[in-house]
């Protein structure tokens, strides 16, 4: 089976704010599975994993609802409040794990790309709770935050970690460092997986295959094929 491991679906009238659609005018309308299916069929893909786009339990419930209705959606990466106390977190984890298409959560602060949130003791304790319960964690942070992210992942060795969008490097400027060194450290010091996605978004409107090549080749060299995950980040891309 071949899947796109990172897509978003939303309806703007569902009552939760989609932060990325608030920033990009072209995303300020609904995006549904039926809009993506023809593109996946053309690309020879069998389905998708839908990923949270709002720090809200309401959005996760919406994703479960549409996933239940459509086998095209193979799994859901939802949201959970990582600032909750351990007992509340454990209870919510148990509830989510009982839902058939639950595949993990995405660690995303209420305050976008907040590195201090990433390394706070309360949130790090929540990662340990997730690891103890076998829940994979997707991480969305800027390339300038890869060093502390590596430390967090190394401190919770039992956690299945997935770095979103290749660590969000500065593709457009061609600035490989310090992204390259930080990614190599992640490869060597953790068991993290990397989503090969989002590079085109960081490359500017005139990107070509050769624009992305150094970044993809670096990830292949450091992580190998077995730790890279194909994903498109539709519709943001």
mmCIF file of C-alpha atoms in Angstrom:
data_model
loop_
_atom_site.group_PDB
_atom_site.id
_atom_site.type_symbol
_atom_site.label_atom_id
_atom_site.label_comp_id
_atom_site.label_asym_id
_atom_site.label_seq_id
_atom_site.Cartn_x
_atom_site.Cartn_y
_atom_site.Cartn_z
ATOM 1 C CA UNK A 1 0.000 0.000 0.000
ATOM 2 C CA UNK A 2 1.221 3.500 -0.874
ATOM 3 C CA UNK A 3 -0.106 6.460 1.101
ATOM 4 C CA UNK A 4 0.441 10.177 1.350
ATOM 5 C CA UNK A 5 1.414 10.459 5.014
ATOM 6 C CA UNK A 6 0.546 14.114 5.599
ATOM 7 C CA UNK A 7 -2.549 15.896 4.302
ATOM 8 C CA UNK A 8 -5.130 18.226 5.791
ATOM 9 C CA UNK A 9 -8.892 18.399 5.360
ATOM 10 C CA UNK A 10 -11.062 21.089 6.870
ATOM 11 C CA UNK A 11 -14.387 22.856 6.711
ATOM 12 C CA UNK A 12 -14.184 26.402 7.943
ATOM 13 C CA UNK A 13 -17.639 26.298 9.531
ATOM 14 C CA UNK A 14 -16.710 23.466 11.928
ATOM 15 C CA UNK A 15 -15.979 25.924 14.716
ATOM 16 C CA UNK A 16 -12.193 25.614 15.137
ATOM 17 C CA UNK A 17 -9.595 28.015 13.800
ATOM 18 C CA UNK A 18 -7.206 26.637 11.146
ATOM 19 C CA UNK A 19 -4.082 28.701 11.792
ATOM 20 C CA UNK A 20 -2.447 28.144 8.398
ATOM 21 C CA UNK A 21 -5.597 29.147 6.491
ATOM 22 C CA UNK A 22 -5.634 32.393 8.462
ATOM 23 C CA UNK A 23 -2.177 33.185 7.067
ATOM 24 C CA UNK A 24 -2.619 32.190 3.387
ATOM 25 C CA UNK A 25 -5.549 33.652 1.444
ATOM 26 C CA UNK A 26 -5.696 30.729 -1.000
ATOM 27 C CA UNK A 27 -6.423 28.343 1.896
ATOM 28 C CA UNK A 28 -9.450 30.238 3.171
ATOM 29 C CA UNK A 29 -12.041 27.761 1.934
ATOM 30 C CA UNK A 30 -12.988 24.118 2.518
ATOM 31 C CA UNK A 31 -10.693 21.235 1.530
ATOM 32 C CA UNK A 32 -12.299 17.793 1.458
ATOM 33 C CA UNK A 33 -11.258 14.212 0.602
ATOM 34 C CA UNK A 34 -13.170 14.283 -2.690
ATOM 35 C CA UNK A 35 -10.978 17.156 -3.868
ATOM 36 C CA UNK A 36 -7.787 15.145 -3.319
ATOM 37 C CA UNK A 37 -8.861 11.653 -4.409
ATOM 38 C CA UNK A 38 -8.383 12.213 -8.190
ATOM 39 C CA UNK A 39 -4.852 13.515 -7.612
ATOM 40 C CA UNK A 40 -3.953 10.507 -5.455
ATOM 41 C CA UNK A 41 -5.384 8.092 -8.009
ATOM 42 C CA UNK A 42 -3.345 9.750 -10.755
ATOM 43 C CA UNK A 43 -0.212 9.393 -8.597
ATOM 44 C CA UNK A 44 -0.898 5.722 -7.814
ATOM 45 C CA UNK A 45 -1.622 6.268 -4.124
ATOM 46 C CA UNK A 46 -4.075 4.157 -2.140
ATOM 47 C CA UNK A 47 -4.975 6.628 0.575
ATOM 48 C CA UNK A 48 -3.841 9.323 2.997
ATOM 49 C CA UNK A 49 -3.089 10.077 6.626
ATOM 50 C CA UNK A 50 -4.888 13.220 7.777
ATOM 51 C CA UNK A 51 -3.016 15.505 10.202
ATOM 52 C CA UNK A 52 -4.197 18.046 12.751
ATOM 53 C CA UNK A 53 -4.167 21.685 11.696
ATOM 54 C CA UNK A 54 -5.750 23.217 14.814
ATOM 55 C CA UNK A 55 -4.837 23.050 18.500
ATOM 56 C CA UNK A 56 -8.384 21.935 19.284
ATOM 57 C CA UNK A 57 -10.050 18.650 20.217
ATOM 58 C CA UNK A 58 -12.977 19.644 17.976
ATOM 59 C CA UNK A 59 -10.817 19.347 14.889
ATOM 60 C CA UNK A 60 -9.583 15.888 15.884
ATOM 61 C CA UNK A 61 -13.180 14.736 16.317
ATOM 62 C CA UNK A 62 -13.992 16.133 12.859
ATOM 63 C CA UNK A 63 -11.116 14.120 11.365
ATOM 64 C CA UNK A 64 -12.303 10.930 13.071
ATOM 65 C CA UNK A 65 -15.803 11.559 11.742
ATOM 66 C CA UNK A 66 -14.747 11.874 8.117
ATOM 67 C CA UNK A 67 -12.261 8.991 8.478
ATOM 68 C CA UNK A 68 -15.051 6.717 9.690
ATOM 69 C CA UNK A 69 -17.065 7.557 6.579
ATOM 70 C CA UNK A 70 -14.237 7.194 4.024
ATOM 71 C CA UNK A 71 -11.724 4.343 3.639
ATOM 72 C CA UNK A 72 -9.548 6.695 1.563
ATOM 73 C CA UNK A 73 -8.417 8.078 4.950
ATOM 74 C CA UNK A 74 -6.163 5.384 6.421
ATOM 75 C CA UNK A 75 -5.346 7.120 9.685
ATOM 76 C CA UNK A 76 -5.630 10.247 11.826
ATOM 77 C CA UNK A 77 -2.859 12.170 13.599
ATOM 78 C CA UNK A 78 -4.777 14.291 16.065
ATOM 79 C CA UNK A 79 -4.244 16.872 18.780
ATOM 80 C CA UNK A 80 -4.062 16.424 22.523
ATOM 81 C CA UNK A 81 -3.459 18.972 25.281
ATOM 82 C CA UNK A 82 0.141 18.310 26.323
ATOM 83 C CA UNK A 83 -0.187 20.819 29.146
ATOM 84 C CA UNK A 84 -2.821 18.697 30.884
ATOM 85 C CA UNK A 85 -2.002 16.828 34.095
ATOM 86 C CA UNK A 86 -0.857 13.216 33.732
ATOM 87 C CA UNK A 87 -4.139 11.665 34.861
ATOM 88 C CA UNK A 88 -6.157 13.713 32.349
ATOM 89 C CA UNK A 89 -3.642 12.963 29.606
ATOM 90 C CA UNK A 90 -3.716 9.212 30.304
ATOM 91 C CA UNK A 91 -7.510 9.227 30.172
ATOM 92 C CA UNK A 92 -7.567 11.033 26.829
ATOM 93 C CA UNK A 93 -4.888 8.740 25.388
ATOM 94 C CA UNK A 94 -6.938 5.674 26.336
ATOM 95 C CA UNK A 95 -10.012 7.191 24.696
ATOM 96 C CA UNK A 96 -8.154 7.967 21.473
ATOM 97 C CA UNK A 97 -6.477 4.556 21.296
ATOM 98 C CA UNK A 98 -9.901 2.931 21.261
ATOM 99 C CA UNK A 99 -10.731 4.716 17.979
ATOM 100 C CA UNK A 100 -9.783 2.417 15.046
ATOM 101 C CA UNK A 101 -7.964 4.939 12.813
ATOM 102 C CA UNK A 102 -6.057 6.780 15.538
ATOM 103 C CA UNK A 103 -2.340 6.775 14.602
ATOM 104 C CA UNK A 104 -0.742 9.384 16.868
ATOM 105 C CA UNK A 105 -0.674 13.056 17.830
ATOM 106 C CA UNK A 106 1.102 16.148 16.582
ATOM 107 C CA UNK A 107 2.963 18.238 19.149
ATOM 108 C CA UNK A 108 2.103 21.781 18.206
ATOM 109 C CA UNK A 109 1.969 24.663 20.685
ATOM 110 C CA UNK A 110 -0.930 27.086 20.926
ATOM 111 C CA UNK A 111 1.730 29.703 20.193
ATOM 112 C CA UNK A 112 3.154 28.860 16.777
ATOM 113 C CA UNK A 113 6.692 27.393 16.698
ATOM 114 C CA UNK A 114 7.337 28.180 20.367
ATOM 115 C CA UNK A 115 10.629 26.497 21.276
ATOM 116 C CA UNK A 116 10.240 27.319 24.979
ATOM 117 C CA UNK A 117 7.006 25.289 24.959
ATOM 118 C CA UNK A 118 8.845 22.396 23.306
ATOM 119 C CA UNK A 119 11.397 22.052 26.101
ATOM 120 C CA UNK A 120 9.171 22.910 29.077
ATOM 121 C CA UNK A 121 9.203 20.273 31.822
ATOM 122 C CA UNK A 122 5.423 19.868 31.734
ATOM 123 C CA UNK A 123 5.372 19.100 28.004
ATOM 124 C CA UNK A 124 8.434 16.832 28.237
ATOM 125 C CA UNK A 125 6.635 14.837 30.941
ATOM 126 C CA UNK A 126 3.713 14.482 28.528
ATOM 127 C CA UNK A 127 6.051 13.053 25.873
ATOM 128 C CA UNK A 128 7.084 10.395 28.375
ATOM 129 C CA UNK A 129 3.422 9.570 28.990
ATOM 130 C CA UNK A 130 2.815 9.268 25.248
ATOM 131 C CA UNK A 131 5.884 7.042 24.849
ATOM 132 C CA UNK A 132 4.784 4.815 27.737
ATOM 133 C CA UNK A 133 1.442 4.361 25.987
ATOM 134 C CA UNK A 134 2.954 3.689 22.559
ATOM 135 C CA UNK A 135 1.608 6.864 20.920
ATOM 136 C CA UNK A 136 3.763 8.257 18.057
ATOM 137 C CA UNK A 137 4.437 12.005 18.038
ATOM 138 C CA UNK A 138 4.719 14.287 14.988
ATOM 139 C CA UNK A 139 6.794 17.429 15.585
ATOM 140 C CA UNK A 140 6.262 20.696 13.691
ATOM 141 C CA UNK A 141 9.033 23.173 14.418
ATOM 142 C CA UNK A 142 11.330 25.507 12.487
ATOM 143 C CA UNK A 143 14.845 24.494 11.438
ATOM 144 C CA UNK A 144 16.203 26.988 13.991
ATOM 145 C CA UNK A 145 14.704 24.770 16.718
ATOM 146 C CA UNK A 146 16.126 21.414 15.619
ATOM 147 C CA UNK A 147 18.881 21.400 18.257
ATOM 148 C CA UNK A 148 16.521 21.550 21.276
ATOM 149 C CA UNK A 149 14.140 19.180 19.486
ATOM 150 C CA UNK A 150 16.951 16.638 19.176
ATOM 151 C CA UNK A 151 17.601 16.928 22.906
ATOM 152 C CA UNK A 152 13.959 16.326 23.741
ATOM 153 C CA UNK A 153 13.710 13.264 21.493
ATOM 154 C CA UNK A 154 16.950 11.846 22.888
ATOM 155 C CA UNK A 155 15.629 12.319 26.451
ATOM 156 C CA UNK A 156 12.570 10.154 25.655
ATOM 157 C CA UNK A 157 14.155 7.182 23.848
ATOM 158 C CA UNK A 158 10.977 5.080 23.851
ATOM 159 C CA UNK A 159 9.035 7.682 21.881
ATOM 160 C CA UNK A 160 8.326 7.173 18.178
ATOM 161 C CA UNK A 161 9.154 10.623 16.795
ATOM 162 C CA UNK A 162 8.405 12.020 13.331
ATOM 163 C CA UNK A 163 9.887 15.364 12.248
ATOM 164 C CA UNK A 164 7.498 17.127 9.889
ATOM 165 C CA UNK A 165 8.478 18.718 6.567
ATOM 166 C CA UNK A 166 12.162 17.833 6.603
ATOM 167 C CA UNK A 167 12.720 20.087 9.599
ATOM 168 C CA UNK A 168 11.526 23.099 7.567
ATOM 169 C CA UNK A 169 14.914 24.172 6.094
ATOM 170 C CA UNK A 170 15.702 27.449 4.305
ATOM 171 C CA UNK A 171 15.464 25.914 0.828
ATOM 172 C CA UNK A 172 14.991 29.193 -1.018
ATOM 173 C CA UNK A 173 18.290 30.657 0.217
ATOM 174 C CA UNK A 174 20.228 27.395 -0.195
ATOM 175 C CA UNK A 175 21.458 27.711 3.398
ATOM 176 C CA UNK A 176 22.228 24.098 4.341
ATOM 177 C CA UNK A 177 23.853 24.897 7.691
ATOM 178 C CA UNK A 178 23.085 24.593 10.544
ATOM 179 C CA UNK A 179 20.115 22.523 9.315
ATOM 180 C CA UNK A 180 22.389 19.796 7.919
ATOM 181 C CA UNK A 181 24.422 19.389 11.112
ATOM 182 C CA UNK A 182 21.322 19.424 13.308
ATOM 183 C CA UNK A 183 19.578 16.835 11.131
ATOM 184 C CA UNK A 184 22.666 14.607 11.192
ATOM 185 C CA UNK A 185 22.665 14.820 14.976
ATOM 186 C CA UNK A 186 18.994 13.796 15.019
ATOM 187 C CA UNK A 187 19.821 10.870 12.741
ATOM 188 C CA UNK A 188 22.696 9.718 14.961
ATOM 189 C CA UNK A 189 21.286 10.391 18.430
ATOM 190 C CA UNK A 190 17.618 9.479 18.027
ATOM 191 C CA UNK A 191 15.459 6.968 16.182
ATOM 192 C CA UNK A 192 13.324 9.713 14.633
ATOM 193 C CA UNK A 193 11.686 9.457 11.234
ATOM 194 C CA UNK A 194 11.591 12.389 8.805
ATOM 195 C CA UNK A 195 8.764 13.414 6.491
ATOM 196 C CA UNK A 196 10.106 14.375 3.069
ATOM 197 C CA UNK A 197 7.499 17.056 2.574
ATOM 198 C CA UNK A 198 7.049 20.796 2.591
ATOM 199 C CA UNK A 199 10.328 21.496 0.774
ATOM 200 C CA UNK A 200 8.611 23.102 -2.212
ATOM 201 C CA UNK A 201 6.791 25.473 0.131
ATOM 202 C CA UNK A 202 10.149 26.663 1.443
ATOM 203 C CA UNK A 203 11.744 26.978 -2.013
ATOM 204 C CA UNK A 204 9.975 29.974 -3.560
ATOM 205 C CA UNK A 205 7.645 30.004 -6.550
ATOM 206 C CA UNK A 206 10.330 29.318 -9.173
ATOM 207 C CA UNK A 207 11.702 26.101 -7.645
ATOM 208 C CA UNK A 208 12.795 23.184 -9.830
ATOM 209 C CA UNK A 209 13.806 19.605 -9.042
ATOM 210 C CA UNK A 210 17.442 20.649 -8.671
ATOM 211 C CA UNK A 211 16.398 23.227 -6.062
ATOM 212 C CA UNK A 212 15.210 20.433 -3.769
ATOM 213 C CA UNK A 213 17.910 17.890 -4.618
ATOM 214 C CA UNK A 214 20.565 18.884 -1.999
ATOM 215 C CA UNK A 215 18.019 18.669 0.821
ATOM 216 C CA UNK A 216 16.587 15.319 -0.238
ATOM 217 C CA UNK A 217 20.064 13.858 -0.830
ATOM 218 C CA UNK A 218 21.172 15.030 2.625
ATOM 219 C CA UNK A 219 18.192 13.315 4.284
ATOM 220 C CA UNK A 220 18.784 10.132 2.283
ATOM 221 C CA UNK A 221 22.442 10.075 3.312
ATOM 222 C CA UNK A 222 21.788 10.718 7.002
ATOM 223 C CA UNK A 223 18.596 8.734 7.604
ATOM 224 C CA UNK A 224 18.421 6.141 4.833
ATOM 225 C CA UNK A 225 15.234 5.176 3.010
ATOM 226 C CA UNK A 226 13.837 3.232 5.973
ATOM 227 C CA UNK A 227 13.513 6.406 8.100
ATOM 228 C CA UNK A 228 12.087 8.708 5.422
ATOM 229 C CA UNK A 229 8.326 9.129 4.915
ATOM 230 C CA UNK A 230 6.686 10.427 1.740
ATOM 231 C CA UNK A 231 4.157 13.199 2.283
ATOM 232 C CA UNK A 232 2.747 16.112 0.314
ATOM 233 C CA UNK A 233 1.291 18.521 2.918
ATOM 234 C CA UNK A 234 -1.728 19.048 0.658
ATOM 235 C CA UNK A 235 -3.391 21.567 0.357
ATOM 236 C CA UNK A 236 -0.754 23.876 1.856
ATOM 237 C CA UNK A 237 1.762 22.886 -0.848
#
